[in-house]
Tab-separated table of C-alpha atoms and ligand atoms in Angstrom:
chain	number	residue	atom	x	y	z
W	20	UNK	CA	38.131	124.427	15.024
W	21	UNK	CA	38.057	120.619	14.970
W	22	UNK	CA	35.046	119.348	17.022
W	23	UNK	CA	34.185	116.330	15.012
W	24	UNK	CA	34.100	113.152	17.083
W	25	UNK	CA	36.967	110.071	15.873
W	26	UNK	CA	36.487	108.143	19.139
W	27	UNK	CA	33.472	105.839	17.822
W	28	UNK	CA	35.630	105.007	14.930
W	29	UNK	CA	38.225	104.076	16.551
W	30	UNK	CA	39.174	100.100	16.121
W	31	UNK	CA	39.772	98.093	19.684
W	32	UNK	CA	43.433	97.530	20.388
W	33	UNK	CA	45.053	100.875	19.903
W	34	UNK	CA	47.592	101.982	21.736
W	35	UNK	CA	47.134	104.795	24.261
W	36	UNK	CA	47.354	108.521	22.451
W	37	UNK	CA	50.286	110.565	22.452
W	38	UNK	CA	50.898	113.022	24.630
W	39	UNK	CA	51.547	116.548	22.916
W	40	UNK	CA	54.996	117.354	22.431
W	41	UNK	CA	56.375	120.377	24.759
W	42	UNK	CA	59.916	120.786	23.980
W	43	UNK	CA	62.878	118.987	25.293
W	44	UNK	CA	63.769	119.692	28.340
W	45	UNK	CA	66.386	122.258	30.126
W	46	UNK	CA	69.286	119.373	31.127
W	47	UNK	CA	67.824	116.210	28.846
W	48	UNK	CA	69.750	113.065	29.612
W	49	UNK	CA	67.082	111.329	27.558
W	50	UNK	CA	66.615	109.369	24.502
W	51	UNK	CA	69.699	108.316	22.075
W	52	UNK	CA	70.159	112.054	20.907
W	53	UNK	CA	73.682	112.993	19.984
W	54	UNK	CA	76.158	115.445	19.939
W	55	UNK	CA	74.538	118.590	18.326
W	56	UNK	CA	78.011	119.851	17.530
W	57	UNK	CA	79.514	116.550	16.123
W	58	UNK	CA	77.429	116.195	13.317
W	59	UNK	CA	79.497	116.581	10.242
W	60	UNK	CA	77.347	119.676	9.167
W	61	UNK	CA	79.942	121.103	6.065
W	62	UNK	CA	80.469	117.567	5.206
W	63	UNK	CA	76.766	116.704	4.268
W	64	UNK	CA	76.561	120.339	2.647
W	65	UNK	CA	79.389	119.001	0.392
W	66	UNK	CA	77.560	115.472	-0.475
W	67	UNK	CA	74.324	116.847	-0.480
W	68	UNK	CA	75.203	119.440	-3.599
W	69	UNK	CA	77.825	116.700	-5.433
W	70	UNK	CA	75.125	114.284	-5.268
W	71	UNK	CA	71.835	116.227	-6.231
W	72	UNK	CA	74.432	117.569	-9.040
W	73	UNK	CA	75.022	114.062	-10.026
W	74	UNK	CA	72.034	111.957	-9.993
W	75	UNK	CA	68.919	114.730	-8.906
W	76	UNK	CA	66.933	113.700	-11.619
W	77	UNK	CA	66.854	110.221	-10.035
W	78	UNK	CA	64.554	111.639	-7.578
W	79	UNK	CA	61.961	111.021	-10.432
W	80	UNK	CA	62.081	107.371	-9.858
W	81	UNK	CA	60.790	105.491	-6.669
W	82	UNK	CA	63.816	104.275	-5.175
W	83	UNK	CA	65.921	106.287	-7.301
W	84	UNK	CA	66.091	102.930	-9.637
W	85	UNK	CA	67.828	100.942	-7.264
W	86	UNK	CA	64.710	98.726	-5.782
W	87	UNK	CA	62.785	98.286	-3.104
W	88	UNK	CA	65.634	97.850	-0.828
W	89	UNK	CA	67.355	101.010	-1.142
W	90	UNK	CA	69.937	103.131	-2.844
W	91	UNK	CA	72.257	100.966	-4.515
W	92	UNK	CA	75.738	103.084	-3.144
W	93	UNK	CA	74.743	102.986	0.263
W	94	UNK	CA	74.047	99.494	0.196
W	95	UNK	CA	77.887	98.733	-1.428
W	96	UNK	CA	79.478	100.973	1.054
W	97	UNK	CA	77.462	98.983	3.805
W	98	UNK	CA	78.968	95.795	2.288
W	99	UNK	CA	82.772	97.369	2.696
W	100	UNK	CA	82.004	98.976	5.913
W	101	UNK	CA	80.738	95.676	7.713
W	102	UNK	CA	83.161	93.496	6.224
W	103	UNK	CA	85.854	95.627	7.308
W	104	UNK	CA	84.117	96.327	11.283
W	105	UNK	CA	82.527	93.178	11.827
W	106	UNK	CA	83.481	90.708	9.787
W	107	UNK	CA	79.854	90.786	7.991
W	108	UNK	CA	80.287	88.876	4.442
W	109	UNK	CA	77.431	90.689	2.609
W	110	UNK	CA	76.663	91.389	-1.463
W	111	UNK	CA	74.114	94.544	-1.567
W	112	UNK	CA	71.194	92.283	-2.439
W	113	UNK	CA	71.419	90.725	0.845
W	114	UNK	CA	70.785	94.227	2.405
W	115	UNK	CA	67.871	96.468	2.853
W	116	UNK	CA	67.637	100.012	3.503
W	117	UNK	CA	64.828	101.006	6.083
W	118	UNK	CA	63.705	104.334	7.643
W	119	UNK	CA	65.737	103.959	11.175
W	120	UNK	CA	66.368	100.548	12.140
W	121	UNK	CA	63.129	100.947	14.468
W	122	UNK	CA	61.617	100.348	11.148
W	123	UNK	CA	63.931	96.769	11.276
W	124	UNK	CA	62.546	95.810	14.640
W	125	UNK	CA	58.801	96.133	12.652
W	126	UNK	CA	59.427	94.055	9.707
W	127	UNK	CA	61.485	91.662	11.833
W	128	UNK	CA	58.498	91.347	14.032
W	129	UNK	CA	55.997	91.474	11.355
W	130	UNK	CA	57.503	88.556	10.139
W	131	UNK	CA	58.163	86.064	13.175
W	132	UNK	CA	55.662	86.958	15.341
W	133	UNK	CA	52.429	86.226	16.488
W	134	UNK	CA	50.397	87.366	19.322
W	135	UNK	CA	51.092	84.521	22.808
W	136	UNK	CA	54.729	83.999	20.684
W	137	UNK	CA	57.604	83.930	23.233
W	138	UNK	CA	60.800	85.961	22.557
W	139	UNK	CA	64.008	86.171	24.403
W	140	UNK	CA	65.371	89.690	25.551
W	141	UNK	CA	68.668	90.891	27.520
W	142	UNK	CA	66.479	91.419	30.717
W	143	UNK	CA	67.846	95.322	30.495
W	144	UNK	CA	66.732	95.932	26.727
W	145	UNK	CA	65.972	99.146	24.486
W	146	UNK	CA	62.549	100.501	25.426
W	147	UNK	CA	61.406	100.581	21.841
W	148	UNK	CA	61.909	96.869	21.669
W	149	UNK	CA	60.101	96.187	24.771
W	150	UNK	CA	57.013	98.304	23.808
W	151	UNK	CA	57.008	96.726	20.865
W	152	UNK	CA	56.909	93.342	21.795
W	153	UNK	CA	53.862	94.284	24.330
W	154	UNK	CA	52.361	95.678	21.877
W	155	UNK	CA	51.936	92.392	19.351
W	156	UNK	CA	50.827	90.301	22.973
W	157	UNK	CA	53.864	88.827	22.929
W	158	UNK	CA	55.722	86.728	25.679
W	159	UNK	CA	58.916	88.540	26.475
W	160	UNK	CA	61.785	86.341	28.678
W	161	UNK	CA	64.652	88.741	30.171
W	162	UNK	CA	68.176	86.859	30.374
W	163	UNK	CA	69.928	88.939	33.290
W	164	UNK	CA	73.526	90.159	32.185
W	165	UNK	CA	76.967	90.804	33.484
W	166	UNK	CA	79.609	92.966	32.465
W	167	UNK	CA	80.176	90.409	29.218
W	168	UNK	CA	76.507	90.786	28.121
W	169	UNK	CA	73.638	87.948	28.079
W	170	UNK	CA	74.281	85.512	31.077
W	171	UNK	CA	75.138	81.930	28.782
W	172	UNK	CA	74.091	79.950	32.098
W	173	UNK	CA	70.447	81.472	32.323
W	174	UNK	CA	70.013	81.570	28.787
W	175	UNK	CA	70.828	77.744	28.396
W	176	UNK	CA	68.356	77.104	31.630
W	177	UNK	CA	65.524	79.194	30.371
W	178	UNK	CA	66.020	77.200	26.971
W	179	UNK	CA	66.050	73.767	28.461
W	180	UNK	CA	62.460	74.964	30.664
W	181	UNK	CA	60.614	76.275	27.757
W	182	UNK	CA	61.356	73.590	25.322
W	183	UNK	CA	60.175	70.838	28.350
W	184	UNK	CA	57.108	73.172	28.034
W	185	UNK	CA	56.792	72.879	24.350
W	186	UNK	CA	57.577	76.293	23.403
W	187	UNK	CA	60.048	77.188	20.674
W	188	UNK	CA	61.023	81.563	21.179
W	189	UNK	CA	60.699	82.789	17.770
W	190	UNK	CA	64.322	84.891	18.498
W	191	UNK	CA	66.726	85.822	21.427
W	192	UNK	CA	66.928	89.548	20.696
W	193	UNK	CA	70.738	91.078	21.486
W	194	UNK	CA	71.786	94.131	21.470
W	195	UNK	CA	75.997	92.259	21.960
W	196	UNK	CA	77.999	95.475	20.922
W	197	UNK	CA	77.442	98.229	23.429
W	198	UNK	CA	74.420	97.210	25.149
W	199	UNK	CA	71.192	99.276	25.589
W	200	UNK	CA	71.358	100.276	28.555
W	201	UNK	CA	73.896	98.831	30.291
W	202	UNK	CA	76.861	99.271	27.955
W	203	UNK	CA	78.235	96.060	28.104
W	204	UNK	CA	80.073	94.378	24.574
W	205	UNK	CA	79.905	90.931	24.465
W	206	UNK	CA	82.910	89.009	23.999
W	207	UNK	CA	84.079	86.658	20.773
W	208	UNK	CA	83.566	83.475	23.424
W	209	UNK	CA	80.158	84.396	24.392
W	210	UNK	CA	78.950	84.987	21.201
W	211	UNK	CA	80.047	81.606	19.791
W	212	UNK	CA	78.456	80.079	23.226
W	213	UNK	CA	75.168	81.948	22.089
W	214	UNK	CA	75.281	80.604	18.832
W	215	UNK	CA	76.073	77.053	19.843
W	216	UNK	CA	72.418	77.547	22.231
W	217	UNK	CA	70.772	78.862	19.569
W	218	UNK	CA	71.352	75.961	16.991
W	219	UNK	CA	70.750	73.377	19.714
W	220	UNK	CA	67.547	75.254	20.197
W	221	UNK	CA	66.949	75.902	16.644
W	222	UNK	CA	65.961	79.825	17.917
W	223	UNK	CA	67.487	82.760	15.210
W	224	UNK	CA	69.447	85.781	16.962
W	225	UNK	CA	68.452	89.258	16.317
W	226	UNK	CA	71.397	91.438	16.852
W	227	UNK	CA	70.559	94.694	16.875
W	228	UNK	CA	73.936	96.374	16.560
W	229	UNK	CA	73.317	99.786	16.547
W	230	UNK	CA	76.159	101.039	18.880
W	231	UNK	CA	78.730	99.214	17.212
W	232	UNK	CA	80.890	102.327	15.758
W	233	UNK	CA	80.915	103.948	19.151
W	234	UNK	CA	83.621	101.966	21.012
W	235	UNK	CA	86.391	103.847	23.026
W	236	UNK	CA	89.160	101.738	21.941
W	237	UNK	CA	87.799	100.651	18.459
W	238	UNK	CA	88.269	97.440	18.893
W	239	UNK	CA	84.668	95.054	18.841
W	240	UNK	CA	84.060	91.628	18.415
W	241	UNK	CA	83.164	90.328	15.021
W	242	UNK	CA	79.566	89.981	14.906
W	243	UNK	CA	77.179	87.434	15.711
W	244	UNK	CA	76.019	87.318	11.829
W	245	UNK	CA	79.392	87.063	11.087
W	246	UNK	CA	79.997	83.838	12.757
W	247	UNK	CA	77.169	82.191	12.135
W	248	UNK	CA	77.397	79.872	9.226
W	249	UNK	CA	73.833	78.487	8.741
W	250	UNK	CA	71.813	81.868	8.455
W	251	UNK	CA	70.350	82.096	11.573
W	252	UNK	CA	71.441	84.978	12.371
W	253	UNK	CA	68.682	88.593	11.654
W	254	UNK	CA	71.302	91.472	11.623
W	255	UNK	CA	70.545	94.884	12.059
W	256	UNK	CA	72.182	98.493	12.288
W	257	UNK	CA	72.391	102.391	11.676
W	258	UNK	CA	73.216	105.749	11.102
W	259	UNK	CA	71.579	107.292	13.892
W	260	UNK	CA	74.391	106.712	16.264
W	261	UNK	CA	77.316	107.393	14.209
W	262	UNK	CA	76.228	110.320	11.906
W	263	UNK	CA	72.603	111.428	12.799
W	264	UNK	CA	69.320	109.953	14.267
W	265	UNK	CA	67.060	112.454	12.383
W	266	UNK	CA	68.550	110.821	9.305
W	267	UNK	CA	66.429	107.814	10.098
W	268	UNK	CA	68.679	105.892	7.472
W	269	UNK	CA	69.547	102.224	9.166
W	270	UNK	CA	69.884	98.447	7.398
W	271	UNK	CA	68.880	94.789	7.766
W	272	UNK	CA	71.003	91.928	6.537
W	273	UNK	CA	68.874	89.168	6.483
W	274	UNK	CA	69.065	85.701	4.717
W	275	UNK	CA	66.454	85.954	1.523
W	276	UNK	CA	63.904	83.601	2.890
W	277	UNK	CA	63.766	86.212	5.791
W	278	UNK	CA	64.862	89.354	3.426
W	279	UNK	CA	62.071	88.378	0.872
W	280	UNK	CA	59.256	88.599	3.190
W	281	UNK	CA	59.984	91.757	4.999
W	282	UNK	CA	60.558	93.605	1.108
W	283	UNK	CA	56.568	92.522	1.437
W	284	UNK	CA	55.998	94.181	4.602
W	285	UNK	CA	58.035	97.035	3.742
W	286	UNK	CA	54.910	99.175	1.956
W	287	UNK	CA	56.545	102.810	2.046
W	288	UNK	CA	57.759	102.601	-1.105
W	289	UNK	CA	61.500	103.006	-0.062
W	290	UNK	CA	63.169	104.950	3.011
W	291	UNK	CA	63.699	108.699	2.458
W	292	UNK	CA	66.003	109.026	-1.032
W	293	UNK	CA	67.912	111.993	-0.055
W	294	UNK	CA	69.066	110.724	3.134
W	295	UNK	CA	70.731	107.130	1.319
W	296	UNK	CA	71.990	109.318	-1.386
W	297	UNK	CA	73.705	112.139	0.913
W	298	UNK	CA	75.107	109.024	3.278
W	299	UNK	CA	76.476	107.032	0.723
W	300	UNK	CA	78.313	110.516	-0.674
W	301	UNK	CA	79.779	111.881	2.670
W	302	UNK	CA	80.445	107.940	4.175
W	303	UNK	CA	82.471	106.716	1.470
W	304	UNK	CA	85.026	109.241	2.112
W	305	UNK	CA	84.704	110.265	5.366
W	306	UNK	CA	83.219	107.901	7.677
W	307	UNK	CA	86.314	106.200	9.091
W	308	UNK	CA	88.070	109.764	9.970
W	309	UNK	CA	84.416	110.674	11.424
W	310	UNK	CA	83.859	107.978	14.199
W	311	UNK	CA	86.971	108.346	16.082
W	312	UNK	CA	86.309	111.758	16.496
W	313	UNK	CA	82.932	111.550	17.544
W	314	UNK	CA	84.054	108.707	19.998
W	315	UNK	CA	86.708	110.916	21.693
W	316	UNK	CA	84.187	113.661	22.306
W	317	UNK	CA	81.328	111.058	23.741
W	318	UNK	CA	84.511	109.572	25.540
W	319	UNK	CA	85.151	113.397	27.096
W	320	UNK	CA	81.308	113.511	27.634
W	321	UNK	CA	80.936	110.795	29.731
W	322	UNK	CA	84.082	111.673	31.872
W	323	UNK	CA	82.251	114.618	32.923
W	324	UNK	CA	78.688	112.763	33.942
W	325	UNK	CA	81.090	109.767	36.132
W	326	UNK	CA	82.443	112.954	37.753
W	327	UNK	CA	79.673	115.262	38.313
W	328	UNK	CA	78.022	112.038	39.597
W	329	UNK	CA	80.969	110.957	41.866
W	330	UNK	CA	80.665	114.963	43.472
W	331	UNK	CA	77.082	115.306	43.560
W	332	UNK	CA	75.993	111.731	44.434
W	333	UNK	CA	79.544	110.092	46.197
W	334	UNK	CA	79.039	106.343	46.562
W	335	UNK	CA	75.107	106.803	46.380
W	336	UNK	CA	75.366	106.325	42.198
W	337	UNK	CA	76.674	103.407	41.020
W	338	UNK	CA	77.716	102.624	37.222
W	339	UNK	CA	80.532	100.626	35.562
W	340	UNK	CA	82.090	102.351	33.447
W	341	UNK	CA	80.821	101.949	30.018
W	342	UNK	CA	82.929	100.696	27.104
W	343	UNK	CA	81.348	102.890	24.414
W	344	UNK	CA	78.142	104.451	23.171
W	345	UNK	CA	76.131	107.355	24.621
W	346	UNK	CA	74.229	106.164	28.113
W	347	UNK	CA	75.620	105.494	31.810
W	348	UNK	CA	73.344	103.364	33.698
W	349	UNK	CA	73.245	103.765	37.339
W	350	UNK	CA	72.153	102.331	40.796
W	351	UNK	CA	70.779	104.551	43.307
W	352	UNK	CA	70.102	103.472	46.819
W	353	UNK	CA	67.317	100.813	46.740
W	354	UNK	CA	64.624	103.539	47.950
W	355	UNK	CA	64.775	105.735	45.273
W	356	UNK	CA	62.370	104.733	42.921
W	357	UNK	CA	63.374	106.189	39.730
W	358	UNK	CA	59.858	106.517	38.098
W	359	UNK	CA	58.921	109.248	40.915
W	360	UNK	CA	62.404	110.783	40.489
W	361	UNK	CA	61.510	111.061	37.046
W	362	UNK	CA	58.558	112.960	37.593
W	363	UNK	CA	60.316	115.349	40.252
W	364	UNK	CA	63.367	116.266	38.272
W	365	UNK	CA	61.416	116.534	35.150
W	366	UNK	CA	59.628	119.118	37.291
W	367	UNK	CA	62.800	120.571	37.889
W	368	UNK	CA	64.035	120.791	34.189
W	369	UNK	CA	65.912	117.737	34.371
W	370	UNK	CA	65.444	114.567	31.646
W	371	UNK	CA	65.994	111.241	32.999
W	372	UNK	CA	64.868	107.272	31.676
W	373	UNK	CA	63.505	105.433	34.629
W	374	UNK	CA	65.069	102.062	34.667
W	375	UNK	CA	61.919	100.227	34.843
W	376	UNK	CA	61.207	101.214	31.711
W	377	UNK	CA	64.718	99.786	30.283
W	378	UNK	CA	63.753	96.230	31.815
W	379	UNK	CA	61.691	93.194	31.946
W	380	UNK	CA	62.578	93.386	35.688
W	381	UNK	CA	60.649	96.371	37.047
W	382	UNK	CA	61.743	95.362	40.382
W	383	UNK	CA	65.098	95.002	39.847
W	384	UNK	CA	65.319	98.398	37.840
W	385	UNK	CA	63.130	100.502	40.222
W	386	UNK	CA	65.716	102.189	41.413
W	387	UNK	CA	67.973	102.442	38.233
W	388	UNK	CA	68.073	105.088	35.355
W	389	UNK	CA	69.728	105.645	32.269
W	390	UNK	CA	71.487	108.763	31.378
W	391	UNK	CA	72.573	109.428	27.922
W	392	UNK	CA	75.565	112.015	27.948
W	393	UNK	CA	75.717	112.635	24.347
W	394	UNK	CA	73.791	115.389	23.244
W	395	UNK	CA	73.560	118.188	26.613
W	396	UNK	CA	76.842	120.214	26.861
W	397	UNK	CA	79.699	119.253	29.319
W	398	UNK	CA	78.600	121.929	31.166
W	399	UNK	CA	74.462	120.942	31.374
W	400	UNK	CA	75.951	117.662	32.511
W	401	UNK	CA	76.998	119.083	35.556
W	402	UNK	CA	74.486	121.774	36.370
W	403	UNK	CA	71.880	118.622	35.417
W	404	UNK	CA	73.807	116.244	37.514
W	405	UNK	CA	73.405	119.152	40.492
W	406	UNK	CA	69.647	119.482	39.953
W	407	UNK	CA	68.976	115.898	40.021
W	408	UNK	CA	71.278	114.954	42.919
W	409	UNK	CA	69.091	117.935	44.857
W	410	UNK	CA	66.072	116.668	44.310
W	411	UNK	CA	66.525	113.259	44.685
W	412	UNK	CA	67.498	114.254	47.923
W	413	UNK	CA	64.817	116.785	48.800
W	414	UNK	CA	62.621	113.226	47.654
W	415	UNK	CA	64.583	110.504	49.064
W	416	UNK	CA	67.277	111.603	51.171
W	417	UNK	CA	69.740	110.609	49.327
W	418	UNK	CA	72.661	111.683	48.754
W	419	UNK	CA	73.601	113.393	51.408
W	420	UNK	CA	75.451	116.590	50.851
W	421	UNK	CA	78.991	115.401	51.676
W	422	UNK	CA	80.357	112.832	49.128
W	423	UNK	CA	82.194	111.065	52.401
W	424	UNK	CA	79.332	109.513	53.555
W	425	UNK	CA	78.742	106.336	55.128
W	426	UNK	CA	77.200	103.962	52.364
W	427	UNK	CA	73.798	103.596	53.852
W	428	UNK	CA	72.236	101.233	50.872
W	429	UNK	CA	73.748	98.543	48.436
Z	4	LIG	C1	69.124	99.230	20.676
Z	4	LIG	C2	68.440	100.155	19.736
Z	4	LIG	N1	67.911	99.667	18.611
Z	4	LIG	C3	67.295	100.459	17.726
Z	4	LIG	C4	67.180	101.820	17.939
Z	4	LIG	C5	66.457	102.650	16.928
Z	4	LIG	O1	67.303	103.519	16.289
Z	4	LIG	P1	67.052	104.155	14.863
Z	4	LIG	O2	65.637	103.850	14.445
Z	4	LIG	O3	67.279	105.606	15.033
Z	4	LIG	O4	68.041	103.504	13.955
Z	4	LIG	C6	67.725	102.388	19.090
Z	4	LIG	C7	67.610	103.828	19.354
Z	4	LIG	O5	67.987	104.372	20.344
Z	4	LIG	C8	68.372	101.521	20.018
Z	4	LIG	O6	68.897	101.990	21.153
């Protein structure tokens, strides 16, 4: 029985409570969940026994005597790995472990910002970043983007008007390989044009490059960090999309003025040891024969969803077609709103992410959704894609049943 009373206690400023959790739902095209049956299950068996075998009794030390910013061999095959990928010149003391890199966004944040600070976002940006950022009271600016990312010509304007009104943005916040939602990659010429606005500006990047391993053809730019040769540059990644998000294992690479004061936000006493220690024993071996084939399956995956869509929507969903990662984000007809859909198909067992929630632009997104195609089955896709196409007609009338239709809406 609990029937003591919290609320007085409370301090002001909270944020609202969480809902109670009540299971995921029948067809979820939600979150950045991914393929149950690509995770490398035997693998991590194998590393999880050679390691504990090896160095268990480490487990007796905090930060299994590698310091406060994580285990030592994760942190060196980090330095290979984004050397290699991204052109990322890195020693492990320049890198810190953290628990997810939603755990980077805090310490970045932590340490730039203040409440009535102004940041710059892609105007479609991760929802954790964007609830974060309201959160501290922050000013967010959305920079709309094409199919090669960030928009240069907006960014340089929406420089140019905040610095006539005195304000410096304390970062422009990227998400350049794979964007989030859009799924986008940034080319080499943009990001040098983005760097050339951000030292004229004197604003750091945050690239947030999550998605990075999960390109169809392999091939990515090098990074922003990598190409930056005065520091300005906050990198961040993780595990969660190429090996496992309940591993909530991802990185910063940071400069050490930056690097130095997040280590004194970072409080936890180190990110979960047994995670760094069983991904630094399965990676080294295995992670460049993993990706590939996880990308092929996501790559089958999303084949699927662009065709159930195409039968059960016709022309009523628009997407591009994405060149990596896990979501599809599409355009219905401009009178669906997507936050009411939500709440109908969710009804109906069906998970979707309402643009507006994906976007400083609520108008712009209102009739936009994500769907991430990774983790239901080929075969969920399309009974999902079924459900949702019926009741966002029963709701909206759209689509029609026949996928000839006349294209009522833009
Ligand atoms: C752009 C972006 N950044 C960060 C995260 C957080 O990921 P994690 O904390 O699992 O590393 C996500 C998760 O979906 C994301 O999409």
């Amino acid at each position: 029985m609990s029937n003591f009373d919290f609320a007085p206690l409370l301090p002001a400023g909270l944020p609202a409570p969480a809902s109670r959790w009540t299971g995921l739902a029948k067809y979820s095209f939600i979150g950045g969940n991914n393929d149950p049956d690509q995770v490398p299950v035997d693998e991590l068996i194998e590393a999880v026994n050679a390691v504990l075998k090896r160095e268990g009794k480490s487990l007796a030390t905090y930060g299994l005597a590698s310091g406060p910013q994580g285990y030592r061999p994760l942190r060196e095959f980090l330095c290979s790995k984004l050397k290699r990928d991204a052109g990322i010149v890195a020693t492990a003391d320049g890198i810190m472990i953290v628990s997810g890199s939603l755990q980077a966004l805090d310490l970045v944040n932590q340490t730039l910002l203040a409440r009535g600070d102004t940041v710059i976002v892609e105007q479609e940006t991760y929802q954790g970043t964007l609830n974060r950022l309201t959160r501290l009271g922050v000013n967010t600016v959305g920079i709309p983007l094409d199919g090669e990312g960030m928009r240069m010509d907006v960014l340089a304007s929406k420089l140019a008007e905040l610095k006539a009104k005195g304000i410096r943005p304390k970062y422009i916040y990227t998400i350049p390989t794979v964007q989030n939602p859009t799924g986008t990659i940034m080319p080499e010429s943009r990001r040098a044009e983005l760097l050339k606005l951000s030292q004229e500006y004197g604003v750091p990047i945050f690239e947030d490059d999550c998605y990075a391993d999960l390109i169809w053809d392999g091939k990515r730019p090098p990074a922003i960090h990598a190409m930056a040769d005065n520091g300005s540059v906050i990198h961040i990644g993780s595990f969660s999309k190429s090996i496992a998000p309940a591993l909530r294992v991802g990185f910063i690479v940071a400069p050490w003025e930056m690097m130095s004061r997040m280590l004194a936000l970072k409080t936890d006493a180190g990110s979960g040891a047994l995670e760094q220690m069983v991904l630094a024993e399965y990676c080294a071996p295995h992670f460049t024969s993993h990706v590939p084939k996880l990308t092929r399956g996501l790559r089958r995956k999303l084949d699927t969803l662009m065709e159930a869509l195409g039968e059960q929507f016709g022309t009523s969903a628009e997407f591009e077609d994405p060149k990596g990662g896990i979501f599809l984000w599409v355009k219905l007809p401009d009178n669906v709103d997507t936050l009411k859909l939500y709440q109908a198909a969710l009804a109906a067992g069906v998970a979707i992410n309402p643009g507006p929630e994906w976007s400083t632009n609520k108008g712009y997104a209102g009739s936009r959704l994500r769907l991430c195609f990774a983790s239901p089955s080929e075969q969920q896709i399309r009974e999902g894609v079924a459900v949702l196409a019926d009741v966002c007609r029963r709701e909206f009338g759209v689509p029609v049943r026949s996928a000839n239709i006349e294209r009522k809406h833009g």
